[in-house]
Every structure is written in C-alpha cells, then in structure tokens.
XYZ file of C-alpha atoms in Angstrom:
485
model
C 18.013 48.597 128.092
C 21.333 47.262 127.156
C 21.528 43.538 126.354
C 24.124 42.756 129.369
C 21.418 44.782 131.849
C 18.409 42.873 130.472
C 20.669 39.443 131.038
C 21.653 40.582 134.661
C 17.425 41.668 135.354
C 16.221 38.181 134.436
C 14.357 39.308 130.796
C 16.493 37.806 128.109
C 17.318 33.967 128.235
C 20.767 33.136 128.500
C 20.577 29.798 125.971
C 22.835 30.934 122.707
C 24.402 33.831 124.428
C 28.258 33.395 124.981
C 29.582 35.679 127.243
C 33.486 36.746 126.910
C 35.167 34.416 129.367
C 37.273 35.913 132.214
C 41.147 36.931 132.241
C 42.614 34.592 134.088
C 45.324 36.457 136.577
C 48.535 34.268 135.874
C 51.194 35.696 133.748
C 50.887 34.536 130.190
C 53.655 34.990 127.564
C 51.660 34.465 124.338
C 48.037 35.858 123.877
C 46.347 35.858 120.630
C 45.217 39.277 120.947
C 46.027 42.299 118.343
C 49.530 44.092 119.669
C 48.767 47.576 119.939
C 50.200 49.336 117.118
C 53.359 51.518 118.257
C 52.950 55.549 117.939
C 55.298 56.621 115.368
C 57.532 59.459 116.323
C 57.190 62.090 114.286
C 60.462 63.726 114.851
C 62.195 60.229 113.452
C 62.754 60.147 110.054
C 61.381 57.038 107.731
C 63.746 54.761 106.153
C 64.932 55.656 102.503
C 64.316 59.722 103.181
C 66.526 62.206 102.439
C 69.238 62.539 104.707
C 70.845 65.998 103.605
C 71.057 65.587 99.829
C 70.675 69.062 99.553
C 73.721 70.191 101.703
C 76.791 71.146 99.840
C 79.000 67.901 100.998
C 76.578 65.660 98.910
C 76.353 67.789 95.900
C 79.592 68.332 95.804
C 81.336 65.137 94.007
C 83.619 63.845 96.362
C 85.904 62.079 93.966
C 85.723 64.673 91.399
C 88.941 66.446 90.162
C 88.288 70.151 91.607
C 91.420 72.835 90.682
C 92.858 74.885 93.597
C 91.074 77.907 93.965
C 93.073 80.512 92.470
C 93.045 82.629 95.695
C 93.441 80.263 98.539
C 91.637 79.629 101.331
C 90.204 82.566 104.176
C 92.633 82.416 107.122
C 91.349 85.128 109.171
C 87.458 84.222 109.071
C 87.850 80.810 108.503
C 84.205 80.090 108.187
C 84.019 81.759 104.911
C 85.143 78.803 103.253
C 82.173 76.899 104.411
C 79.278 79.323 102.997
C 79.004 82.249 100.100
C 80.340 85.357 102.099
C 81.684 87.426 99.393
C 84.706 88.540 100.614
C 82.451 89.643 104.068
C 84.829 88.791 107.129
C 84.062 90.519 110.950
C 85.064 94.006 111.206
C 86.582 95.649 114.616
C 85.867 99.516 115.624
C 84.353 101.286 118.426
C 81.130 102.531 120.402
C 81.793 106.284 120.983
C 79.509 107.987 123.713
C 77.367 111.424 122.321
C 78.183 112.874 125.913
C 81.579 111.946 126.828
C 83.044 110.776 123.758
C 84.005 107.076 125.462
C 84.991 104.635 123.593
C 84.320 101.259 123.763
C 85.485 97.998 122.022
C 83.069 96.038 119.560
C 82.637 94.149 115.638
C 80.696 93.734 113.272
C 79.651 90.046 111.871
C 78.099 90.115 108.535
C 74.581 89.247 107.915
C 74.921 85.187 107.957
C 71.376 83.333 106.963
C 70.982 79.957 105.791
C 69.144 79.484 102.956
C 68.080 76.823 100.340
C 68.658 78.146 96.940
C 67.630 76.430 93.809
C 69.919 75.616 91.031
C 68.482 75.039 87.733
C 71.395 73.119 86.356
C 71.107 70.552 89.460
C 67.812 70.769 89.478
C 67.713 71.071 93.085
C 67.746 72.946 95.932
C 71.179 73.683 97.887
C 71.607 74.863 101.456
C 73.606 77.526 101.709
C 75.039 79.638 104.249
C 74.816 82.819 102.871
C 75.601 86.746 103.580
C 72.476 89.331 102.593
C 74.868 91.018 100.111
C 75.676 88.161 98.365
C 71.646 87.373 98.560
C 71.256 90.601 96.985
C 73.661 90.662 94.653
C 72.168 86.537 93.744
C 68.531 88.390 93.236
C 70.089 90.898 90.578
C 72.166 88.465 89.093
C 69.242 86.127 88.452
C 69.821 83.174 90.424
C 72.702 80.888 92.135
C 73.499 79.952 88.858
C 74.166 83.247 87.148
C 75.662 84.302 90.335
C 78.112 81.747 90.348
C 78.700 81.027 86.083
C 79.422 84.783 85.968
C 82.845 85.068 84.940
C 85.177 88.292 85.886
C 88.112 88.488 88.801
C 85.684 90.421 91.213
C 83.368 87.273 91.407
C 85.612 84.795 91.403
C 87.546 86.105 94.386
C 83.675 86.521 95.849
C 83.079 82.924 95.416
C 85.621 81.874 98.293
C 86.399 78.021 97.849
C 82.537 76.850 98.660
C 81.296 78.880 95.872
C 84.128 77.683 93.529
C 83.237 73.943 93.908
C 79.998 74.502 93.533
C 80.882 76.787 90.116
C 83.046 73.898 88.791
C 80.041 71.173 89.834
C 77.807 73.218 87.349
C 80.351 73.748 84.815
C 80.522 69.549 84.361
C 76.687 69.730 83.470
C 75.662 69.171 79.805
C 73.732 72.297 79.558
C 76.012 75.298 81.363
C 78.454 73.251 78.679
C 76.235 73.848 75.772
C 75.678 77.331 77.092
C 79.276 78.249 77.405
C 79.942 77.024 74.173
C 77.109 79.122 72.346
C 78.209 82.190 74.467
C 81.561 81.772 72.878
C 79.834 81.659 69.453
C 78.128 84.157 69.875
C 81.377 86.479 70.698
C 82.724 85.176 67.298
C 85.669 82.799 68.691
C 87.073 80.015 66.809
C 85.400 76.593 66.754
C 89.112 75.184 67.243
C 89.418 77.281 70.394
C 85.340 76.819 71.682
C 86.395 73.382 71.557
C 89.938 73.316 73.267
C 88.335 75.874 76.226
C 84.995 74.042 76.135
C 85.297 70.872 75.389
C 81.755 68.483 75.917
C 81.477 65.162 78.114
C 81.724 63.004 75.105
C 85.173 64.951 73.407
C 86.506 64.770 76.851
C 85.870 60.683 77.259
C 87.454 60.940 73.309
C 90.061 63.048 74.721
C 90.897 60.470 77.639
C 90.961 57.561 75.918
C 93.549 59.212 72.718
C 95.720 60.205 75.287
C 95.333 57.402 77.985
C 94.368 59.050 80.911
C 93.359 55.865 82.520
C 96.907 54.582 83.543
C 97.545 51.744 85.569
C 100.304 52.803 88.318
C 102.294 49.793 89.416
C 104.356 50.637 92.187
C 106.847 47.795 93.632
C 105.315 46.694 96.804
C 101.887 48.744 96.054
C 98.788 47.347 95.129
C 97.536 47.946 91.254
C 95.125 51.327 91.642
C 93.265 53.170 88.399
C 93.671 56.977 88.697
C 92.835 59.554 85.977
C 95.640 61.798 85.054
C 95.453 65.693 85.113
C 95.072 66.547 80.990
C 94.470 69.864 79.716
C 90.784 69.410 79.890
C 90.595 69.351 83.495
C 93.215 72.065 83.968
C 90.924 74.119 81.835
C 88.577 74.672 84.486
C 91.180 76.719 86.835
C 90.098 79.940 84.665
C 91.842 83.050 83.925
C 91.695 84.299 87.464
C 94.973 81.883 88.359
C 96.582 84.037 85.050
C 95.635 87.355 86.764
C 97.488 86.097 90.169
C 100.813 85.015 88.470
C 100.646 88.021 86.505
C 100.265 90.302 89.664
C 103.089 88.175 91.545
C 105.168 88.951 88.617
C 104.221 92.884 88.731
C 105.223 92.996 92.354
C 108.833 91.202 91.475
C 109.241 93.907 88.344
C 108.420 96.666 90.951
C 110.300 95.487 93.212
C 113.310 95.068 91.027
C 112.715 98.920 89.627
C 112.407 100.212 93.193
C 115.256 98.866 94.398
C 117.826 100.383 91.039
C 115.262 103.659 91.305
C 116.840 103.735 94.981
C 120.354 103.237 94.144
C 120.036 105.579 91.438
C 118.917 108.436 93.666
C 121.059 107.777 96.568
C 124.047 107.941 94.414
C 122.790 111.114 92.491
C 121.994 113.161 95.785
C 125.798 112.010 96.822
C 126.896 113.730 93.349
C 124.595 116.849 94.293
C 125.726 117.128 97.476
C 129.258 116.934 96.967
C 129.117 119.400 94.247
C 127.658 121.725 96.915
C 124.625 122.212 94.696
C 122.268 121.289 97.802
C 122.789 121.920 101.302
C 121.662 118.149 102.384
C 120.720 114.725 101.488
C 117.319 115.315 101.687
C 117.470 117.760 99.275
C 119.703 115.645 97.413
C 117.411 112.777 96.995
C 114.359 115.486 96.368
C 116.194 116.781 93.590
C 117.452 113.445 92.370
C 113.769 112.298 92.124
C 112.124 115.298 90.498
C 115.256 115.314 88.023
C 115.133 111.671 87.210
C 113.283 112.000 84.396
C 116.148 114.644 82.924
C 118.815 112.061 83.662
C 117.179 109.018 81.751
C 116.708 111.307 78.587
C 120.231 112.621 79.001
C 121.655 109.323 79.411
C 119.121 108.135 76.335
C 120.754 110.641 74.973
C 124.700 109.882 75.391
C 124.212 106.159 74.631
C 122.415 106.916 70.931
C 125.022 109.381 70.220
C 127.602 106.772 71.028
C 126.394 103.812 69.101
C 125.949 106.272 66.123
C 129.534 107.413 66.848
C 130.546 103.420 66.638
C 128.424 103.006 63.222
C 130.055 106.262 61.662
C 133.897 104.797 62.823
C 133.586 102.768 59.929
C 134.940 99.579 60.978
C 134.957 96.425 58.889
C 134.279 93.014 58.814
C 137.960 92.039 59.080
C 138.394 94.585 61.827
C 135.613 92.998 63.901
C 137.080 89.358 63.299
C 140.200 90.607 64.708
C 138.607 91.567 67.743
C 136.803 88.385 68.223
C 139.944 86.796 67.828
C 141.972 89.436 70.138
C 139.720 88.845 72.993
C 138.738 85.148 72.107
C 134.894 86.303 72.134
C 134.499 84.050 68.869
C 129.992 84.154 69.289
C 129.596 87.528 70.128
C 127.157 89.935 67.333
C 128.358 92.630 65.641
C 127.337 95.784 67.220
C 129.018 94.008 70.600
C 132.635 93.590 68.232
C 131.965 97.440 66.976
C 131.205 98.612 70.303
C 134.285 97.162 71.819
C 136.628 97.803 68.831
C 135.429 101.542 69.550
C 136.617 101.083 73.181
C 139.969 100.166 72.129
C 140.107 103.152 69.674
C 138.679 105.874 72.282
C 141.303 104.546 74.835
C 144.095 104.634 71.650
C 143.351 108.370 71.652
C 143.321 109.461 75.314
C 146.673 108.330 75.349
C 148.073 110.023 72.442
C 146.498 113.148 73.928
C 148.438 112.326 77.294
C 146.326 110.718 79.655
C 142.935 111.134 80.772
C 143.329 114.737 82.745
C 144.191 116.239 79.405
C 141.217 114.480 77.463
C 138.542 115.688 80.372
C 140.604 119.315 79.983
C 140.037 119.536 76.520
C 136.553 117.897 76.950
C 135.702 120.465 79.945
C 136.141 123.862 77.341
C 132.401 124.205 77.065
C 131.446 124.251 81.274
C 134.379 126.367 81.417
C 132.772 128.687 78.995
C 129.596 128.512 80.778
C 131.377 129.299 84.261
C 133.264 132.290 83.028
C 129.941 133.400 81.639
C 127.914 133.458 84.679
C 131.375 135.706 86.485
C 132.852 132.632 87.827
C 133.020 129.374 89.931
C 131.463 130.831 92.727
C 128.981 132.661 91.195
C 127.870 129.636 88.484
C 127.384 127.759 91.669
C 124.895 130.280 93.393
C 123.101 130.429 90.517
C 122.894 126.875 89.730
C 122.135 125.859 93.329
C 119.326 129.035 93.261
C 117.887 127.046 90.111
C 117.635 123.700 91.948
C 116.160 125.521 95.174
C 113.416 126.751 92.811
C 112.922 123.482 91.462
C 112.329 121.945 94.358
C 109.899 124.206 95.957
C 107.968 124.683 92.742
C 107.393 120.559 92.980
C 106.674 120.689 96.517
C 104.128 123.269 95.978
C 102.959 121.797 92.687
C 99.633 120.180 93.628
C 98.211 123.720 94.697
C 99.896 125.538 91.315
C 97.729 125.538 88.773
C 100.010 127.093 86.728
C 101.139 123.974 85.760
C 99.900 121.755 83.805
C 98.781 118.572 84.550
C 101.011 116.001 83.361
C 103.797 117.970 84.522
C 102.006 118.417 88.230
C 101.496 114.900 88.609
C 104.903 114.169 87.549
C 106.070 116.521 90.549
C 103.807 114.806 93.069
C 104.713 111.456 92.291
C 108.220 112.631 92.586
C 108.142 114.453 95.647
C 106.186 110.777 96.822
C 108.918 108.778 96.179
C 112.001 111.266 97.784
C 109.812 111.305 100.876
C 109.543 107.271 101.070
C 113.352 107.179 100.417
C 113.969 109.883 103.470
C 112.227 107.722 105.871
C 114.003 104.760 104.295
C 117.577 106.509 104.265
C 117.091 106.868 108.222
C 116.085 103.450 108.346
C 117.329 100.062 106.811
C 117.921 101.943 103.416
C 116.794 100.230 100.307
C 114.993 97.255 101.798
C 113.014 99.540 103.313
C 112.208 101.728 100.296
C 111.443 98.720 98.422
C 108.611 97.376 100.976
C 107.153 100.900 101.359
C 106.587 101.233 97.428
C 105.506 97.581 97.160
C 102.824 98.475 99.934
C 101.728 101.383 98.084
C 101.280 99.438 94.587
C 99.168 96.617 97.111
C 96.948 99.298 98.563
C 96.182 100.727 95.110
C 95.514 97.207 93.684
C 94.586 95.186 96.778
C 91.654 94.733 99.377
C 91.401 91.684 101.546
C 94.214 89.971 99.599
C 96.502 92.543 101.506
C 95.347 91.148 105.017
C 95.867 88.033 104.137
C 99.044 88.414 103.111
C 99.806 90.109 106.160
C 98.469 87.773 108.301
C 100.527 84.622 106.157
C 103.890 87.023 107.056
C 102.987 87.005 111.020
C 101.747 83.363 110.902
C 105.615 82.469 108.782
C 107.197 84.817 111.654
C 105.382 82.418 114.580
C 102.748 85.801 115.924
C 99.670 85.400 116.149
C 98.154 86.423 112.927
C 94.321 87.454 114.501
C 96.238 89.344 117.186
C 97.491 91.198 114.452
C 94.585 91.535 112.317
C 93.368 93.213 116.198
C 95.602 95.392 116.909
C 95.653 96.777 113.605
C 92.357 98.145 113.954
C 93.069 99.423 117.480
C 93.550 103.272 117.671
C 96.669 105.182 118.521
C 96.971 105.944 122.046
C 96.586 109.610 122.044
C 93.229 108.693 120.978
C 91.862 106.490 123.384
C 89.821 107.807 126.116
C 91.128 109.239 129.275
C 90.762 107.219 132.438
C-alpha cells in the first residue's frame, strides 16, 4: 500500500512525516517554483544560423567592381537574369487537333529547377535557379565551375548576367588565378603577357599602389570619400567576348556602307541597260546589273591600272610636278596625286587640239563601230547583244538546278540573283534604305539567334510599342492559316 493510503488507514504514524502544504487560492505574483521550460519552435531558426549564405546575393560581393556584361541584360524573359537559363526564354506555338486540325494558342517555359550546386573554388554550395539543359550541359562540363570558367562566345552569351558575376567572383580566387595562369603556360604564351592578362592578388595590390588607384576625390561642397579607380587590371576581366561585339557592330556598319554603294551602283547600271535598250525593264536591268557586277569591277580594275601606268609612262618630272603644286596651290599633296593631275591637264590639252570632245569619243568609238558593222549593223548588234544578256540571265536564274556549272560560278549566280531580287522589292519600296535593312537582316539571321530578338524588341521599345506584343505576334500565324470559324 502506498505511503499516503497507509497514513489515511491509520497504520503509519504521522510524527516526522511532512506533508506538502496546500495552495492557497489567492493570486500570487512570485512563486518559487521551476517555470516550465518554453517548447522551442522548430520552424524558428536559432540565433547565429545561416540566413541564406548560400544564395547568389551573398556570394556575390556587393562592393566588388563587376564589368558590364558584354551582352546586356534579357528584356523579353526578364527572369533570366536572375538564374542560369542559357539563352532558354518561353516559346509561343500552337495545339493542332488530329481530327479537325484546330488550332489553339499555347508556350512553352523551359525546365526551371532550383538547385544547390557546389563550387569548389568557394567552397560552398550556391542556390541556383537553373534550366535542365544548362544542368546537363553543367554534368558534362564537370561542375559549376568548369561550366562557368569555360571560356568561348557560345558560353559566355549562355551565362546571362547571373552566371557572369558569379564567373568573375571565381576568377578573383587565388586558385582559378593560379589555374589560368598555368593554362596559359601551358599554351606557350609569354610570361610578360600571362602576367598583364592574369595578373595575381598580390601584383594587382603592387599594381594599385604604383599607379595610385586609391585617390582621394575632394569635391567642393562634398564630403572626402576613398574610391578605387578602374585600371587595366580590372578592365581585364570584361574578356574577349566585348571584342567580338564591337567587332560585329563594326561588320554591320561596313555592310551596311557596301550595301548601300552596291545599290547605287546597280540602280544606275540597270538605268544605262535600259536606256541602251539592251533589256526590256528595270527588273531586268538590276538582274543583269547584279550578275554582271563582278565584270564591271574587273573592267573598271582594269581602266584605272591602265591609267596610272599611262601617268607613270608620260614621263613627267620633278619640276613639272612642282609646277603643279604651285599652279593649283596644293603645296602637301604626294606625287602620284601631282602626276595624276598633271595628266588631267595634258589629256584635256589634247581633246582640244583634236576639236572638242565629240571628235575625241569619234575617234575613240572606231573599234564598237567595227564591231557593229561586223555583226550587219546597229540594229542587228543590238539583237544580238540583248539575246546574250537574255541568256545570261536565265542561265543564273536557273543556275542552282544546272549542274553544268561549276560551283563557284553557281553560287556566284545565286547570290546574285539574291541580291537583284532584294533590290526589286526595295525599288518598289523606299529604295535604298530599304535594300540596306533587308541585307543587314540577312547577314543577322546568318550570324544571329536571340541577339536578333532582342534587338528587335530594343527598336519597338525606342519606337514606344510594346516590345512582348511584338515578340507575340511574331510568332502568330498568317491568317490564311488559322482555323475556320
């Protein structure tokens, strides 16, 4: 029996026992009782844990110095800059019915997860969002390091600007450093330039403090502030892929330049054609004047070496070409310029002692006139030389089914026959603005991608459209092919 029963039945005495006085039942504000220890919640997190030193923002340095990435950042699928997409941006297209062909509206997302990836040079684990192709490609690779060190334009236009801040944050470690540098070695490159491209932590503090760096700005009414000045060591990091942009802006200008003399050039040689009644049309004109161009450069090649070798075989000397300097008050210019002009002045002495220019061209023209009265006449040479050109043409238009020709010479053709047909449309329309947009959009679809969008979508945004209405109804489908209601 329990000692409290045995006390209650009588068989224990009570002397020595104390028994646990009573609560009393008034309100008490101090006890000396244990508190009862609080449950901890186990969704709270304990003071001094990690709160997100793993996410991107906190790797990242914050006050670093990070170069512009070379490409810009994703306008169209803006969350791209946040995560490692590769270039992976929502698609539009359509659900078409087995039965009755309908079609209906839908997209595509790409494969978004969120991972934590480990990075040996951190030595710690990021979280990323990331697309399964880029995972993929990551596996092959070897790891988020190798995926993001490697160093070609395809990757570095994968990156996005996420994945180049993170590249540049492991390119300021000791070891990728010391890794770059040996790769370099390796290829057999110059100390000199391992150590202007590559420079370590310790020649870059040298390099800071030779060339000061760490300025002190004093502005009049500004407080003092420390900044660190941009020095080719830091610019170093912006890579070759910035080079490979300038250098295609600068192919687009060149092209652009070409395409618009190339128009000019044609226009004014179907004019010649067509007036000489060689063609029946412009169209025909420009055709011709494109698949002949190539004929005109080497015949103009042609006149211009046969004239400065005419100039060198005049014979004129050194007195001669002071005079002219002195005649025309050109005191700087070279010699071949005095030559040329001095055999100006001498061409132009002669067409006047022969009695003007009708009666040079006359005595010039004694060959075509040969040629004419050979082939039984004006009218005649002109059948037969329009007959020729007719044959030209249809032999390029037809020239990418002959194989009778050879290649270089078919290719030529098509290309040809390419460019008379953009100049058509562009001869109905705005002329050679025109022409020159269509061939610059034909060089960016053989050397673009998404860079083209984008650049479409910066021209609506700079006109005041909507740029993802246009991005939509690009990939909407004509009307004749839509469905009937």
């Amino acid at each position: 029996m329990p000692p409290r029963c045995q006390l209650f039945s009588g068989r224990l005495p009570t002397q020595g026992l104390a028994l646990r006085p009573a609560k009393s039942t008034h309100r008490t504000y101090a006890t000396s009782e244990e508190p009862t220890p609080a449950v901890k919640n186990p969704l709270q997190r304990r003071r001094g844990g990690d709160l997100g030193s793993h996410l991107p923002k906190n790797v990242i340095p914050k006050d670093a110095y990070i170069p512009k990435y070379p490409y810009g950042d994703h306008q169209l699928f803006k969350q791209a800059n946040k995560g490692l997409y590769g270039e992976q941006m929502i698609r539009f297209g359509n659900n078409v019915s087995k039965d009755t062909e309908t079609k209906t509206r839908r997209n595509w997302k790409p494969n978004v997860l969120s991972k934590s990836l480990y990075s040996v040079a951190l030595k710690k684990r990021i979280k990323l969002r990331i697309t399964a192709k880029v995972l993929k490609t990551m596996d092959r690779e070897g790891g988020l390091d190798e995926y993001l060190l490697k160093d070609n334009v395809a990757r570095i236009k994968e990156l996005g600007p996420m994945g180049w801040a993170l590249r540049w944050t492991l390119m300021q470690k000791p070891e990728v450093i010391e890794r770059l540098r040996a790769d370099a070695a390796a290829l057999g490159l110059d100390q000199a330039a391992i150590d202007k491209q590559w420079p370590t932590l310790q020649m870059q503090a040298e390099q800071r403090a030779a060339e000061g760096t760490l300025v002190r700005n004093v502005n009049s009414g500004a407080p003092v502030d420390l900044e660190f000045a941009e020095t080719e060591g830091q610019e170093m990091w912006a890579g070759e892929e910035a080079e490979d942009q300038a250098a295609l802006e600068k192919r687009e200008k060149y092209i652009e330049s070409r395409a618009a003399i190339e128009y000019t050039k044609a226009t004014k040689a179907a004019e010649r054609y067509l007036s000489r009644g060689v063609v029946d049309s412009v169209e025909e004109g420009l055709k011709l004047a494109f698949i002949r161009a190539r004929e005109r450069e080497e015949a103009a090649a042609l006149l211009k070496h046969k004239s400065v070798r005419k100039q060198q075989e005049a014979g004129f000397t050194k007195a001669e070409l002071q005079e002219i300097r002195t005649r025309f008050n050109l005191p700087n210019i070279k010699d071949h310029t005095a030559r040329k002009i001095a055999y100006n002045q001498r061409k132009r002495k002669m067409i006047d002692e022969a009695g003007g220019i009708e009666a040079w061209n006359a005595s010039k023209a004694a060959a075509h006139l040969a040629r004419v009265a050979e082939a039984g006449g004006e009218e005649a040479f002109l059948k037969a030389r329009k007959a020729e050109y007719a044959a030209l043409i249809a032999e390029a238009e037809t020239a990418s089914t002959n194989e009778a020709i050879d290649a270089e010479r078919r290719t030529y053709y098509q290309i040809a026959i390419e460019r008379a047909d953009r100049a058509i449309k562009a001869k109905a329309g705005s002329g050679e603005a025109d022409y020159v947009e269509s061939t610059l959009e034909e060089f960016r679809k053989r050397n673009g991608g998404l860079s083209e969008i984008y650049r479409a979508a910066q021209r609506e945004r700079s006109a005041g459209g909507d740029a993802w209405g246009a991005l939509v109804n690009s990939s909407k489908k004509p009307a004749d092919n839509r469905p009937r209601v």
